[in-house]
Every structure is written in structure tokens, then in C-alpha cells.
PDB file of C-alpha atoms in Angstrom:
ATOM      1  CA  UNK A  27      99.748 -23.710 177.111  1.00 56.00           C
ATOM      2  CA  UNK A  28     102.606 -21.725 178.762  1.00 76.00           C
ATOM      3  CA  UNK A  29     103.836 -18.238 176.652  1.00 93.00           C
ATOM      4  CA  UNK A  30     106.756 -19.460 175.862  1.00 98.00           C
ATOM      5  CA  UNK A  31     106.189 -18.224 172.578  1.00 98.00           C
ATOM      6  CA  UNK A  32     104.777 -14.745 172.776  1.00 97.00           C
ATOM      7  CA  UNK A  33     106.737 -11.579 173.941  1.00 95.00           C
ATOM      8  CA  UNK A  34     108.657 -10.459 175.743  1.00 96.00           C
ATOM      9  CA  UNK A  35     110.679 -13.728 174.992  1.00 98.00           C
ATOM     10  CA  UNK A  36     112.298 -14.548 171.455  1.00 98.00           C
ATOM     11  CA  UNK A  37     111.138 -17.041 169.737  1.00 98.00           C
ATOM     12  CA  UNK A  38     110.621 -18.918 166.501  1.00 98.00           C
ATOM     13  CA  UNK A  39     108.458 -17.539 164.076  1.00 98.00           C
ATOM     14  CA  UNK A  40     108.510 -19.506 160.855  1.00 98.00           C
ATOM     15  CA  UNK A  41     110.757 -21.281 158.795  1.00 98.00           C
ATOM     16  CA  UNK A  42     111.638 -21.617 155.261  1.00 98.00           C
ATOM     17  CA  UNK A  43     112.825 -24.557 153.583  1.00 98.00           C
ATOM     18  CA  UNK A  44     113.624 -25.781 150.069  1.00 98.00           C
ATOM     19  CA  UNK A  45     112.438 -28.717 148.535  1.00 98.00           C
ATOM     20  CA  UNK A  46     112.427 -30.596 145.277  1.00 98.00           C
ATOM     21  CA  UNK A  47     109.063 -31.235 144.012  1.00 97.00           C
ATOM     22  CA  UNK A  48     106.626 -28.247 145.353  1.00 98.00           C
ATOM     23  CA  UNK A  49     103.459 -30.436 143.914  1.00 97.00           C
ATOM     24  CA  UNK A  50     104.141 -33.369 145.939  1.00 98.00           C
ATOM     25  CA  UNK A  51     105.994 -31.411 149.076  1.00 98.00           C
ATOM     26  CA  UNK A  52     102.651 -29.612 149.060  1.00 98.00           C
ATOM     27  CA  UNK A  53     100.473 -32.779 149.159  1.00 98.00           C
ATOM     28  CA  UNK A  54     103.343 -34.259 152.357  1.00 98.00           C
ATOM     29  CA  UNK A  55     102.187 -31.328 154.272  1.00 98.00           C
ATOM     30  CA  UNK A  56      98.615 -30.690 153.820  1.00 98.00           C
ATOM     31  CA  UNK A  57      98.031 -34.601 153.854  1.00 98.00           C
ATOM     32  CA  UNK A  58     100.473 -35.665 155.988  1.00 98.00           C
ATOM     33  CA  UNK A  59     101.284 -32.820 158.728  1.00 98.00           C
ATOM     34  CA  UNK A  60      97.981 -31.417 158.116  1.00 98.00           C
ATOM     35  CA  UNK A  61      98.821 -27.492 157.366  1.00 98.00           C
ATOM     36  CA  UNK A  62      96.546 -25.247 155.036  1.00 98.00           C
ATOM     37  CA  UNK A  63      97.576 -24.130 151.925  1.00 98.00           C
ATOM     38  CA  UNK A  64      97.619 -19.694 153.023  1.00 98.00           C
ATOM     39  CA  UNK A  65      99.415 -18.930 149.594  1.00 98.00           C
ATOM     40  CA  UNK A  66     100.774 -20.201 146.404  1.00 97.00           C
ATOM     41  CA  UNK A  67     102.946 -18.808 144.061  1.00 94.00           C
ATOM     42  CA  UNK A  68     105.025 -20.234 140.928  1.00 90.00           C
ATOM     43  CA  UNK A  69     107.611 -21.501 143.020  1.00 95.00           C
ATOM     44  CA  UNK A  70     106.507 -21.349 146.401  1.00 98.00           C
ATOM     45  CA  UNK A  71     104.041 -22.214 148.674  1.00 98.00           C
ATOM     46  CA  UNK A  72     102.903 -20.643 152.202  1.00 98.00           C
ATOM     47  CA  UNK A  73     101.310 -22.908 155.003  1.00 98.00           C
ATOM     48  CA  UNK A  74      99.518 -22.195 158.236  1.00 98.00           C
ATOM     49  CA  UNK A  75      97.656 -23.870 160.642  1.00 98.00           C
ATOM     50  CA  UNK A  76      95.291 -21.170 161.399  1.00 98.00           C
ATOM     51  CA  UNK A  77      94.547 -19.859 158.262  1.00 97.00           C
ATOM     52  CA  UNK A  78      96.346 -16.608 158.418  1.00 97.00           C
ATOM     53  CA  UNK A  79      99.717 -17.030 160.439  1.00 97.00           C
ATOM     54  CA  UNK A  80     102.686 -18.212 157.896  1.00 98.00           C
ATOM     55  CA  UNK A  81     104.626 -20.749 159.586  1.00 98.00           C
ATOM     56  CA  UNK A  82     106.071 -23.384 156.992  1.00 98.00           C
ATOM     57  CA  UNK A  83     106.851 -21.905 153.252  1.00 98.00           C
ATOM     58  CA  UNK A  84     108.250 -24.261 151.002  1.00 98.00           C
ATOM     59  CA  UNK A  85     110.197 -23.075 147.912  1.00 98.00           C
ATOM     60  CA  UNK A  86     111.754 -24.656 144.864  1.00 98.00           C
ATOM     61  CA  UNK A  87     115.240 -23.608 143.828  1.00 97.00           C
ATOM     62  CA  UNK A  88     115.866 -23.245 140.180  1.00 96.00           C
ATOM     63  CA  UNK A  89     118.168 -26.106 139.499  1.00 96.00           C
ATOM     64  CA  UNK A  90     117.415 -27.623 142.635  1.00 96.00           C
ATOM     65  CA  UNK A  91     119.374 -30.621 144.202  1.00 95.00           C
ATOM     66  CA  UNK A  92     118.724 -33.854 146.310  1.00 96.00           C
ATOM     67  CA  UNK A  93     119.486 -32.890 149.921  1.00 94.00           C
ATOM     68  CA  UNK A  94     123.765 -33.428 150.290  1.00 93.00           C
ATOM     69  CA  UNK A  95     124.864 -36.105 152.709  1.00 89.00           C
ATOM     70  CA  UNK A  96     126.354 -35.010 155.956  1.00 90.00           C
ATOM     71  CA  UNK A  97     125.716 -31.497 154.967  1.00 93.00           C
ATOM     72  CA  UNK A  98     125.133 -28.473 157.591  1.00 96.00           C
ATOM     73  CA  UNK A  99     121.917 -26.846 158.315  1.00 97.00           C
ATOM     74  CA  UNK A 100     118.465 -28.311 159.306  1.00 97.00           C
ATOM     75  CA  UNK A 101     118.197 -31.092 161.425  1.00 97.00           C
ATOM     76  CA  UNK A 102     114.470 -30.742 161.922  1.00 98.00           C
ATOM     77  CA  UNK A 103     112.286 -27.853 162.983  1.00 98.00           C
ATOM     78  CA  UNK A 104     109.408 -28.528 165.352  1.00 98.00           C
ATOM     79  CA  UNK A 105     105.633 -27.738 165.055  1.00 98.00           C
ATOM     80  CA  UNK A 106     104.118 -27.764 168.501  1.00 98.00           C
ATOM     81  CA  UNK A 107     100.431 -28.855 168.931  1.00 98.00           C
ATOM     82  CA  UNK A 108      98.611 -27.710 172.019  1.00 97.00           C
ATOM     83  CA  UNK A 109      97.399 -30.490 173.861  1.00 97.00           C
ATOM     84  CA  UNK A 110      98.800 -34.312 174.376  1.00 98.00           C
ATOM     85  CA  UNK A 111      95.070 -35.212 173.181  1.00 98.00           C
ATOM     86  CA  UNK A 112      96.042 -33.520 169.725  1.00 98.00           C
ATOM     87  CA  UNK A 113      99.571 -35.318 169.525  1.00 98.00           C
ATOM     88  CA  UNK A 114      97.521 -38.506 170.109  1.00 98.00           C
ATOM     89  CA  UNK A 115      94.957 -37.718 167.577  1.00 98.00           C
ATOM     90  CA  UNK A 116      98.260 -36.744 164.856  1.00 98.00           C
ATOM     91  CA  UNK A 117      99.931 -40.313 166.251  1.00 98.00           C
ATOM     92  CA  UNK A 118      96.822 -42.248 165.400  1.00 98.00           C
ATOM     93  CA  UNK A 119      96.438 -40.435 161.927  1.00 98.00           C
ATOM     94  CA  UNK A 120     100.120 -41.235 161.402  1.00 98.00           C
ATOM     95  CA  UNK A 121      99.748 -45.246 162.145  1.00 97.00           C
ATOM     96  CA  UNK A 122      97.083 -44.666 160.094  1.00 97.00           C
ATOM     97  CA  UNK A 123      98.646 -43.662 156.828  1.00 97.00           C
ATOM     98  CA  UNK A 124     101.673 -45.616 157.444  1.00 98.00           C
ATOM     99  CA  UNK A 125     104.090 -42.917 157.219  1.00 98.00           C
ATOM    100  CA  UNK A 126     107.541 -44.305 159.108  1.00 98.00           C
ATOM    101  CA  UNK A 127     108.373 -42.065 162.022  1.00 98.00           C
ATOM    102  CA  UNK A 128     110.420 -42.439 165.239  1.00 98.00           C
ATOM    103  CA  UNK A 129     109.792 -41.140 168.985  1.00 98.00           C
ATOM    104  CA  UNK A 130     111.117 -39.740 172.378  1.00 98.00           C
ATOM    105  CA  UNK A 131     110.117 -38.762 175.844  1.00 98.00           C
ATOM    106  CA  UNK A 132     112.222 -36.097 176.596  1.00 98.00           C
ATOM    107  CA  UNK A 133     110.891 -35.699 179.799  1.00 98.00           C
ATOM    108  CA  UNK A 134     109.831 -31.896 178.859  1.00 98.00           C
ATOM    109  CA  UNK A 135     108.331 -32.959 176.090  1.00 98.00           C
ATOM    110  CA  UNK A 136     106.936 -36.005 174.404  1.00 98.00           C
ATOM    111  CA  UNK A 137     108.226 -36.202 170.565  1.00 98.00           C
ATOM    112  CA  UNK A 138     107.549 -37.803 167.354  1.00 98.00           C
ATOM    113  CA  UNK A 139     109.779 -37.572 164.471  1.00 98.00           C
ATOM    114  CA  UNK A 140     109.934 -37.973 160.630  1.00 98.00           C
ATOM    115  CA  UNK A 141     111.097 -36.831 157.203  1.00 98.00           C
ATOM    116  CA  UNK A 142     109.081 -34.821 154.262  1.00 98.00           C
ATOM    117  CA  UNK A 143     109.472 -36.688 151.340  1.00 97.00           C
ATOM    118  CA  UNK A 144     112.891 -34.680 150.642  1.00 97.00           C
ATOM    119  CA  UNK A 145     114.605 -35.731 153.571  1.00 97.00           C
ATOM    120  CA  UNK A 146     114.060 -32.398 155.639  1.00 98.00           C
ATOM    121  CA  UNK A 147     113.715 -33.012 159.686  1.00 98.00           C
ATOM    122  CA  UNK A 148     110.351 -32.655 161.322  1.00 98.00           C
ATOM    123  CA  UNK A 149     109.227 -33.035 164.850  1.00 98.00           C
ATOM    124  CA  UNK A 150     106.032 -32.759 166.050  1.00 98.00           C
ATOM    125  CA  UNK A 151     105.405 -32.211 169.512  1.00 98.00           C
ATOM    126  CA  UNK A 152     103.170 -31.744 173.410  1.00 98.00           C
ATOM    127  CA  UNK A 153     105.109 -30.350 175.886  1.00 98.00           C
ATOM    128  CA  UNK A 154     104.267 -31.552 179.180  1.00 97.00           C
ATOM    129  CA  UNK A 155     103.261 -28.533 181.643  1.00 97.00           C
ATOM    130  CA  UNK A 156     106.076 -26.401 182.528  1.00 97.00           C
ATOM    131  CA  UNK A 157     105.618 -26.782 186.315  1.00 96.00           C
ATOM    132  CA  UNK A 158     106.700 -30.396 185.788  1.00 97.00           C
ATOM    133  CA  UNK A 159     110.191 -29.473 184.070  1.00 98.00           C
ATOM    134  CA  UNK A 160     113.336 -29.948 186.268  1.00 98.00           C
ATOM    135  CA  UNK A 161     115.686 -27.117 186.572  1.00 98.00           C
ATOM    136  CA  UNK A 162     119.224 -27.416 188.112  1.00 96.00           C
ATOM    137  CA  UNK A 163     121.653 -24.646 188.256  1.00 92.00           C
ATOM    138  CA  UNK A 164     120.063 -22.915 185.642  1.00 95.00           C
ATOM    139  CA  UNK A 165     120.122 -26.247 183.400  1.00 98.00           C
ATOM    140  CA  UNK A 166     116.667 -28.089 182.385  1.00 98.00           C
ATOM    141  CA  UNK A 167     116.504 -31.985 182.660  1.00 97.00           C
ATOM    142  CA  UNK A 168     116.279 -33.451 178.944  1.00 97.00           C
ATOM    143  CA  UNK A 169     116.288 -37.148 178.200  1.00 96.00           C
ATOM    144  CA  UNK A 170     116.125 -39.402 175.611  1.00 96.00           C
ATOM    145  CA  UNK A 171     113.509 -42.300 176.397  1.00 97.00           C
ATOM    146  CA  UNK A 172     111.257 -44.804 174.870  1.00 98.00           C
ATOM    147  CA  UNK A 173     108.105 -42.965 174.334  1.00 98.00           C
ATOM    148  CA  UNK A 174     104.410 -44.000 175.557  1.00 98.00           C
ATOM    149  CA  UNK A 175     102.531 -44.508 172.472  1.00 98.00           C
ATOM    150  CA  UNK A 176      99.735 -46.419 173.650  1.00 98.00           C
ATOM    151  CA  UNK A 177      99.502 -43.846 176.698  1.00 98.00           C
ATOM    152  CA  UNK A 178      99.116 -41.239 174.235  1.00 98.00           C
ATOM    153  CA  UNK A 179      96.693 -42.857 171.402  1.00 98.00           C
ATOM    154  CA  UNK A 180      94.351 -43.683 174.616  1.00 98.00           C
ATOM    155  CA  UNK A 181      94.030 -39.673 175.381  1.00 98.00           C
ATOM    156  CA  UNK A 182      91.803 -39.159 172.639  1.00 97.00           C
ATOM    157  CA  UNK A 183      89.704 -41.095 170.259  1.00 95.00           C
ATOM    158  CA  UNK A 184      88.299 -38.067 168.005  1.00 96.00           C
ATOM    159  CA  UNK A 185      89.449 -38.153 164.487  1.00 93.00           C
ATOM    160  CA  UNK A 186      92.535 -36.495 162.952  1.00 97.00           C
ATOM    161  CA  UNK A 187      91.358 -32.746 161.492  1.00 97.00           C
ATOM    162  CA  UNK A 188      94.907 -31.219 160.577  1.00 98.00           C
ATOM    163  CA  UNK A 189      96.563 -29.552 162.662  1.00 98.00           C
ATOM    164  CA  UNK A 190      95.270 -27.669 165.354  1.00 98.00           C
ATOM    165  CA  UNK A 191      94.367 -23.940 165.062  1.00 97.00           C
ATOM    166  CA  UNK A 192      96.957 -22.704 167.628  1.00 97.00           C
ATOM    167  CA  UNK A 193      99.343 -25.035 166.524  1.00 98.00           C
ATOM    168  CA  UNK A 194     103.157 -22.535 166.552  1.00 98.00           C
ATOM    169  CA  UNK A 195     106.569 -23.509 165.678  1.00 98.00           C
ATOM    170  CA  UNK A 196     108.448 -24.588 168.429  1.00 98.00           C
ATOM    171  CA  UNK A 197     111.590 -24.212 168.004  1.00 98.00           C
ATOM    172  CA  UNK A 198     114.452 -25.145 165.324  1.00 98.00           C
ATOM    173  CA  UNK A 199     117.446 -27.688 165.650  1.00 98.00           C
ATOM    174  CA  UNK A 200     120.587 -27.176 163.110  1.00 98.00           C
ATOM    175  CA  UNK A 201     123.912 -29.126 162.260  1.00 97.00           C
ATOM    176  CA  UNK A 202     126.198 -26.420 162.937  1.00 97.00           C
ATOM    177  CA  UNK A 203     130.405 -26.857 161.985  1.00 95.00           C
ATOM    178  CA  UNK A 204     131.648 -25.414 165.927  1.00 95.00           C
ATOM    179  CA  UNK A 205     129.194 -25.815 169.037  1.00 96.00           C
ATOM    180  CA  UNK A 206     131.333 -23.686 171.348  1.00 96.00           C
ATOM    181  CA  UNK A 207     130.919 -20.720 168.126  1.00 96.00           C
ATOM    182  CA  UNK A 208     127.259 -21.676 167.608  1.00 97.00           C
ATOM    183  CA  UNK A 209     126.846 -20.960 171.457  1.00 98.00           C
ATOM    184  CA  UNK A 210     128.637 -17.447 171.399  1.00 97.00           C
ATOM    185  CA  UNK A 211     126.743 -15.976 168.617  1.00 98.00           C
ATOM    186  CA  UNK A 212     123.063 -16.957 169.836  1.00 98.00           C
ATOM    187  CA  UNK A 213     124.242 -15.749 173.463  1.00 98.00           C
ATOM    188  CA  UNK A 214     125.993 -12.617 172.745  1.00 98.00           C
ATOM    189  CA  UNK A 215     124.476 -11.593 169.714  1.00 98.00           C
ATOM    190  CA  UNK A 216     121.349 -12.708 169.644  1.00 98.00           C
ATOM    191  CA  UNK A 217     120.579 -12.883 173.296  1.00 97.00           C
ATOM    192  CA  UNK A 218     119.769 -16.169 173.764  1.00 98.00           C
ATOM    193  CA  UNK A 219     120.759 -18.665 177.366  1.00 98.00           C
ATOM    194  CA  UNK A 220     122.092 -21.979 177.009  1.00 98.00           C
ATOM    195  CA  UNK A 221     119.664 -23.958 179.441  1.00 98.00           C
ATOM    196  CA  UNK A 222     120.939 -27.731 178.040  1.00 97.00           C
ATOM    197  CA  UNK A 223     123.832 -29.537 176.931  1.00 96.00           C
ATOM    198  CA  UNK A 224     124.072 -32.984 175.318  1.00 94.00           C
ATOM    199  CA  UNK A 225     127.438 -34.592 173.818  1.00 93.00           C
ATOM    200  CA  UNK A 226     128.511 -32.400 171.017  1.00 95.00           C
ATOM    201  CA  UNK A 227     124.687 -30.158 171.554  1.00 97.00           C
ATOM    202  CA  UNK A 228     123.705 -27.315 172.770  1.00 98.00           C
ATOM    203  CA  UNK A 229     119.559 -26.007 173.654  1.00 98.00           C
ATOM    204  CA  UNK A 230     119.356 -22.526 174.247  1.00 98.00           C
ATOM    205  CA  UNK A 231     116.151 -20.735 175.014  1.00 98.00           C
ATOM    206  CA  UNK A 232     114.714 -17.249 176.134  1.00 98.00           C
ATOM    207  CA  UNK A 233     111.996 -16.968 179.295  1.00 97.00           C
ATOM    208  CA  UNK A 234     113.167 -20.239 180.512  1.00 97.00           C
ATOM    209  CA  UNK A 235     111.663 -22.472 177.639  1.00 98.00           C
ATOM    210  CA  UNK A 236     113.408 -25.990 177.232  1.00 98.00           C
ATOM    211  CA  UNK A 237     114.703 -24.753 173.903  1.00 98.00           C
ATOM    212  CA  UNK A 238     113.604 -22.334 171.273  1.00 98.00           C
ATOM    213  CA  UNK A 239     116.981 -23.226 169.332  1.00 98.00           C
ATOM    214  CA  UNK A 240     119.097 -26.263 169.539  1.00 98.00           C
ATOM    215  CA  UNK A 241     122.823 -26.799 167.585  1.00 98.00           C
ATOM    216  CA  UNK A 242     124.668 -30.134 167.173  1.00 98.00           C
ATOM    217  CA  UNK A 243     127.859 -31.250 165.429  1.00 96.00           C
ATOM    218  CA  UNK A 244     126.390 -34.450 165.092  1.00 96.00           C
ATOM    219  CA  UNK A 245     127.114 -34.399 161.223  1.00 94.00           C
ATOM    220  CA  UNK A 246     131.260 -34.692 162.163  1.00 88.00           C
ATOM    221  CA  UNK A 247     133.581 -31.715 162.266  1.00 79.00           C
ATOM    222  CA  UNK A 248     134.252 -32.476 158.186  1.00 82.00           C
ATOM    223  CA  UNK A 249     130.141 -31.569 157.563  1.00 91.00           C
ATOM    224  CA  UNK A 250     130.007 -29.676 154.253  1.00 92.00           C
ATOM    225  CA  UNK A 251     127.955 -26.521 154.630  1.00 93.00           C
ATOM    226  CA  UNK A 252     125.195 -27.160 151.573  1.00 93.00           C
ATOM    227  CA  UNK A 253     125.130 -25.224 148.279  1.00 93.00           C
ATOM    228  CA  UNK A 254     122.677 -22.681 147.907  1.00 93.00           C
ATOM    229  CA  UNK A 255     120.201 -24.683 145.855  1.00 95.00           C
ATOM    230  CA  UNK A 256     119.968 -28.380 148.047  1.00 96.00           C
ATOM    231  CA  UNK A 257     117.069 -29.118 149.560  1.00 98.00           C
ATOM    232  CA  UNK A 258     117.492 -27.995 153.322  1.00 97.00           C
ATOM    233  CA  UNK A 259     116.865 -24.702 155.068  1.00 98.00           C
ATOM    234  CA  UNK A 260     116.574 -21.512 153.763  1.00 98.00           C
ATOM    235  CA  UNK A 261     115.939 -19.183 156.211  1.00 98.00           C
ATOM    236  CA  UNK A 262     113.932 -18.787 159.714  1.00 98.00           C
ATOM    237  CA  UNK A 263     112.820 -15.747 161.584  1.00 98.00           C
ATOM    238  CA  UNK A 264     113.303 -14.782 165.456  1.00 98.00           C
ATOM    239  CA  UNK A 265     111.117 -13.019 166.676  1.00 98.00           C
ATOM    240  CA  UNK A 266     111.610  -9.692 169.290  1.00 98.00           C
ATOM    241  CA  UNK A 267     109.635  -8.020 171.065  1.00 97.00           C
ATOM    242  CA  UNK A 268     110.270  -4.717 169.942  1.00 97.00           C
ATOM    243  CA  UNK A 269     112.665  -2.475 167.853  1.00 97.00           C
ATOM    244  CA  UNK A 270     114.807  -1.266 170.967  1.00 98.00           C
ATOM    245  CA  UNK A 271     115.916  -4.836 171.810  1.00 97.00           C
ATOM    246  CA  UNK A 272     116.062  -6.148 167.843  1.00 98.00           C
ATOM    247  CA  UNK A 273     118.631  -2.989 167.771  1.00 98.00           C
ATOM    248  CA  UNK A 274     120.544  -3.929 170.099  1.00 98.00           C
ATOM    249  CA  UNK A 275     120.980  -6.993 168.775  1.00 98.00           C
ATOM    250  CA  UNK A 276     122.039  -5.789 165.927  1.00 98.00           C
ATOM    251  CA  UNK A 277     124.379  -3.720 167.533  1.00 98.00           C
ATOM    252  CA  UNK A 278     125.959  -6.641 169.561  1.00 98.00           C
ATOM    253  CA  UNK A 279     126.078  -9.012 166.714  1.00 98.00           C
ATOM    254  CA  UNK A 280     127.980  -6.220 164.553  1.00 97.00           C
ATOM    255  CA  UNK A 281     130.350  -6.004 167.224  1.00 97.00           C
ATOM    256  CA  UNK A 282     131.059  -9.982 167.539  1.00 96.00           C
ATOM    257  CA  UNK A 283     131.597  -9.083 163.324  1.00 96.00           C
ATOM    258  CA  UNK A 284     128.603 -11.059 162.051  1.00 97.00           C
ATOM    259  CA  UNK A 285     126.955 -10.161 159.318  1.00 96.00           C
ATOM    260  CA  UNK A 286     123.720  -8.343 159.461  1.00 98.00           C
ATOM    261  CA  UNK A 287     121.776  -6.607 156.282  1.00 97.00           C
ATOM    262  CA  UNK A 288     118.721  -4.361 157.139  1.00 97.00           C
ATOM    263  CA  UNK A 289     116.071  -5.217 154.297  1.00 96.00           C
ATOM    264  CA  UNK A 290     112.415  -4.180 154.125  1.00 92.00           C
ATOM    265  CA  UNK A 291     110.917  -4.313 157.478  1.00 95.00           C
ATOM    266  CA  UNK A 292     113.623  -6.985 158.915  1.00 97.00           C
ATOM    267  CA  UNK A 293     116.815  -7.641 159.149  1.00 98.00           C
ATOM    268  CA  UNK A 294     119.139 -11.074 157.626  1.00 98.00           C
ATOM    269  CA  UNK A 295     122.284 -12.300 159.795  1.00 98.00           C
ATOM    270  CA  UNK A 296     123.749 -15.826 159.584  1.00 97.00           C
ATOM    271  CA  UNK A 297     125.517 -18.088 162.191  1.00 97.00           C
ATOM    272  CA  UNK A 298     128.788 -18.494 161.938  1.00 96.00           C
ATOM    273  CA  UNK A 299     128.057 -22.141 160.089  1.00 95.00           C
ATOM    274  CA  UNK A 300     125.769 -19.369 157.300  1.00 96.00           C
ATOM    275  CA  UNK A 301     122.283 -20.701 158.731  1.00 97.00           C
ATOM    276  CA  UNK A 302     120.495 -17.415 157.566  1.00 98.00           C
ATOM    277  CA  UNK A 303     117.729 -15.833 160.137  1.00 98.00           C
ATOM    278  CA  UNK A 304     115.426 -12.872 159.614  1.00 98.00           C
ATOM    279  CA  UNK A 305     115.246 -10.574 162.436  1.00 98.00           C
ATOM    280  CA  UNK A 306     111.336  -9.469 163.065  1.00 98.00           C
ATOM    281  CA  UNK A 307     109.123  -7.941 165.402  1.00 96.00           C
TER     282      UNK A 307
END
């Protein structure tokens, strides 16, 4: 697998996200997805794929609501399995269970999609080997085609085992209220290239990655941003490579005026739409 997710690039750590049943959001993932259970708490739980890296935590809000209708925030986030053999053994489990999804050939990538049982975005995903991506003027080729499902259940007949050990989180797609702001705030602030556009999208990356983030007004310019206890996200982190760079991105994104809080051993800023990140190393 290329390190397109391991310093010195930025990258996606984990995400947050609330939901509102933990029992049965639980049973979506482990069964489902196929993460372990790392943690549990009263109102949370903490899932990982190798049995001690968080990477999905799901939480219940006190007076938690259904997730809003064209509301801002998630559109999906993106667990990345190592191999096309282990996307074909997660396709055949899927057929398997019945659970509804869609899917894309992006060219860079080859995609499934589908909901958790609260509406909140998932993709799962191969990428195809980075020597096979097409670059132009500093811009990777992304497409939206029919995918090759029976090409991909034919590279593997082992049974489904959860997911894989070194499965990561790829990257993170939101419904942001302003591209053109979106863009300014994960390039100056948080250091971030664009390397894709789409109508009314943006995919910007660090090392040259297809995309570690992705924005879209999709949702309409009159999206709602949600209330704080709708199912949706909650936070994500970015990770840096070290404390020199994370401070001067703290630096840069005081200067653009956006809010940043140190706390603990991180810091919290939002984007300008008030999707909230945690700033680690």
C-alpha cells in the first residue's frame, strides 16, 4: 500500500460520529463493517480494526435526534482496506447479508457505498496502485463509473473475517455551506492542496494522495448546519507530523481568524461551515 497515510503527510486519523441507538449502531459495525469493539463506555463506544488503533467512536447524545434533512456535515467518511482481494471478500459478505449499498470506479479507486442504520455516510474502499493515477497540471483524474463487481468478487474466494488488520481511515467527505471558503481554510490554514474539482466539490490532499478531505455543496446553498445533538459528525482528527508544523498551523489558521482552542494534548478548530477537527500528532 502506498504511505499516503503516515508522516510526513496529514492525514485522517479517526472520526467521531453520533448516533441514535449505541446497542444496535454497535451491532451495524461489528456485524456489518466488521470493526472490533476496543472500548465501551455508558454512552460511547470505540472501534478498531486492529485491536488497538481507535478509528470509528460512536457516541449517543443526550436527547439525541434523527439525522436533519439537507443538513451540513458528514457526507460519508471512508475506511480503506488494503488489498482489492479484501474489498472483494467485504463485497461478497455484503451480497451476503443483504445490506443495500451502491458503487463507483473512480478510476483511483474502486468504491462501495452505504448507510449505518442512522443514515451516516460510509465508503469502503481499494485504491488502485498509485503509479496508475493520472495527474495533469497538478490535478488527479477522478471519475464516476459503473463499478466491476463481478471483477472484484472473482479476486478472492476466502471468507469474510472483519475487517482487515491494517485497515486506516481514508479520508473524510463533508457538506460544507461555501466551497470557495471550505477551500481557503484547508489550504491556508490547515495546509492542505486542492488536487480535484467536481461541480460544486472540491478533493484536497497532502503528499499527492487523491484526497484525504473532500467538501461539496451538494446539500444546496440553503443546507442547515445540524444542531448539536443530530445524528451526524462530531468531530475528526488530522493528523501532523510533528509539533513545529501543527504550530504553524495554528498560527496560520489564527491569522485567517478561525477558531482554534488548545485542550489536553490537541488542539479543536472548525471550518468555516463548524465541522469540528482535533489537531494531533
Amino acid at each position: 500500500m502506498d504511505k499516503f497515510h503516515e508522516k510526513p503527510n496529514v492525514f485522517v486519523g479517526e472520526v467521531t460520529i453520533k448516533v441514535q441507538d449505541l446497542e444496535k449502531a454497535t451491532a451495524f459495525y461489528q456485524e456489518i463493517i466488521g470493526f472490533q469493539l476496543l472500548k465501551k463506555e455508558d454512552k460511547k463506544v470505540i472501534l478498531t480494526a486492529n485491536g488497538q488503533t481507535p478509528l470509528l467512536t460512536l457516541e449517543q447524545p443526550d436527547h439525541v435526534i434523527p439525522k436533519e434533512k439537507r443538513a451540513l456535515g458528514l457526507y460519508h467518511f471512508a475506511i480503506l482496506l488494503p488489498t482489492r482481494e479484501d474489498l472483494s471478500q467485504f463485497l461478497r459478505h455484503i451480497i451476503q447479508v443483504g445490506y443495500p449499498i451502491g458503487a463507483a470506479d473512480h478510476d483511483v479507486s474502486e468504491a462501495l457505498y452505504l448507510n449505518d442504520p442512522d443514515g451516516n455516510g460510509i465508503e469502503v474502499y481499494r485504491d488502485r496502485p498509485s503509479s496508475q493515477w493520472t495527474w495533469n497540471n497538478e490535478l488527479v483524474h477522478m471519475v464516476t463509473e459503473q463499478l466491476d463487481g463481478d471483477g472484484i468478487l472473482a479476486e478472492s474466494s476466502k471468507s469474510w473475517q472483519g475487517l482487515p488488520k491494517n485497515t486506516i481511515m481514508g479520508h473524510i467527505h463533508l457538506h460544507v455551506a461555501d466551497v470557495k471558503k471550505a477551500e481557503e481554510f484547508y489550504t491556508k490554514g490547515l495546509g492542505f492542496n486542492i488536487v480535484s474539482y467536481y461541480p460544486q466539490a472540491a478533493f484536497l490532499s497532502t503528499g499527492n494522495y487523491h484526497h484525504h478531505i473532500a467538501v461539496n455543496m451538494w446539500q444546496g446553498a440553503n443546507a442547515q448546519v445540524p444542531s448539536k445533538n443530530s445524528v451526524g459528525l462530531k468531530w475528526y482528527t488530522l493528523v501532523y507530523p510533528n509539533e513545529a508544523e501543527r504550530q504553524a498551523v495554528v498560527e496560520r489558521l489564527k491569522q485567517l481568524g478561525a477558531p482554534v482552542r488548545k485542550e489536553e494534548d490537541f488542539y479543536t478548530t472548525e471550518d468555516p461551515t463548524g465541522n469540528q477537527i482535533k489537531l494531533v500528532i
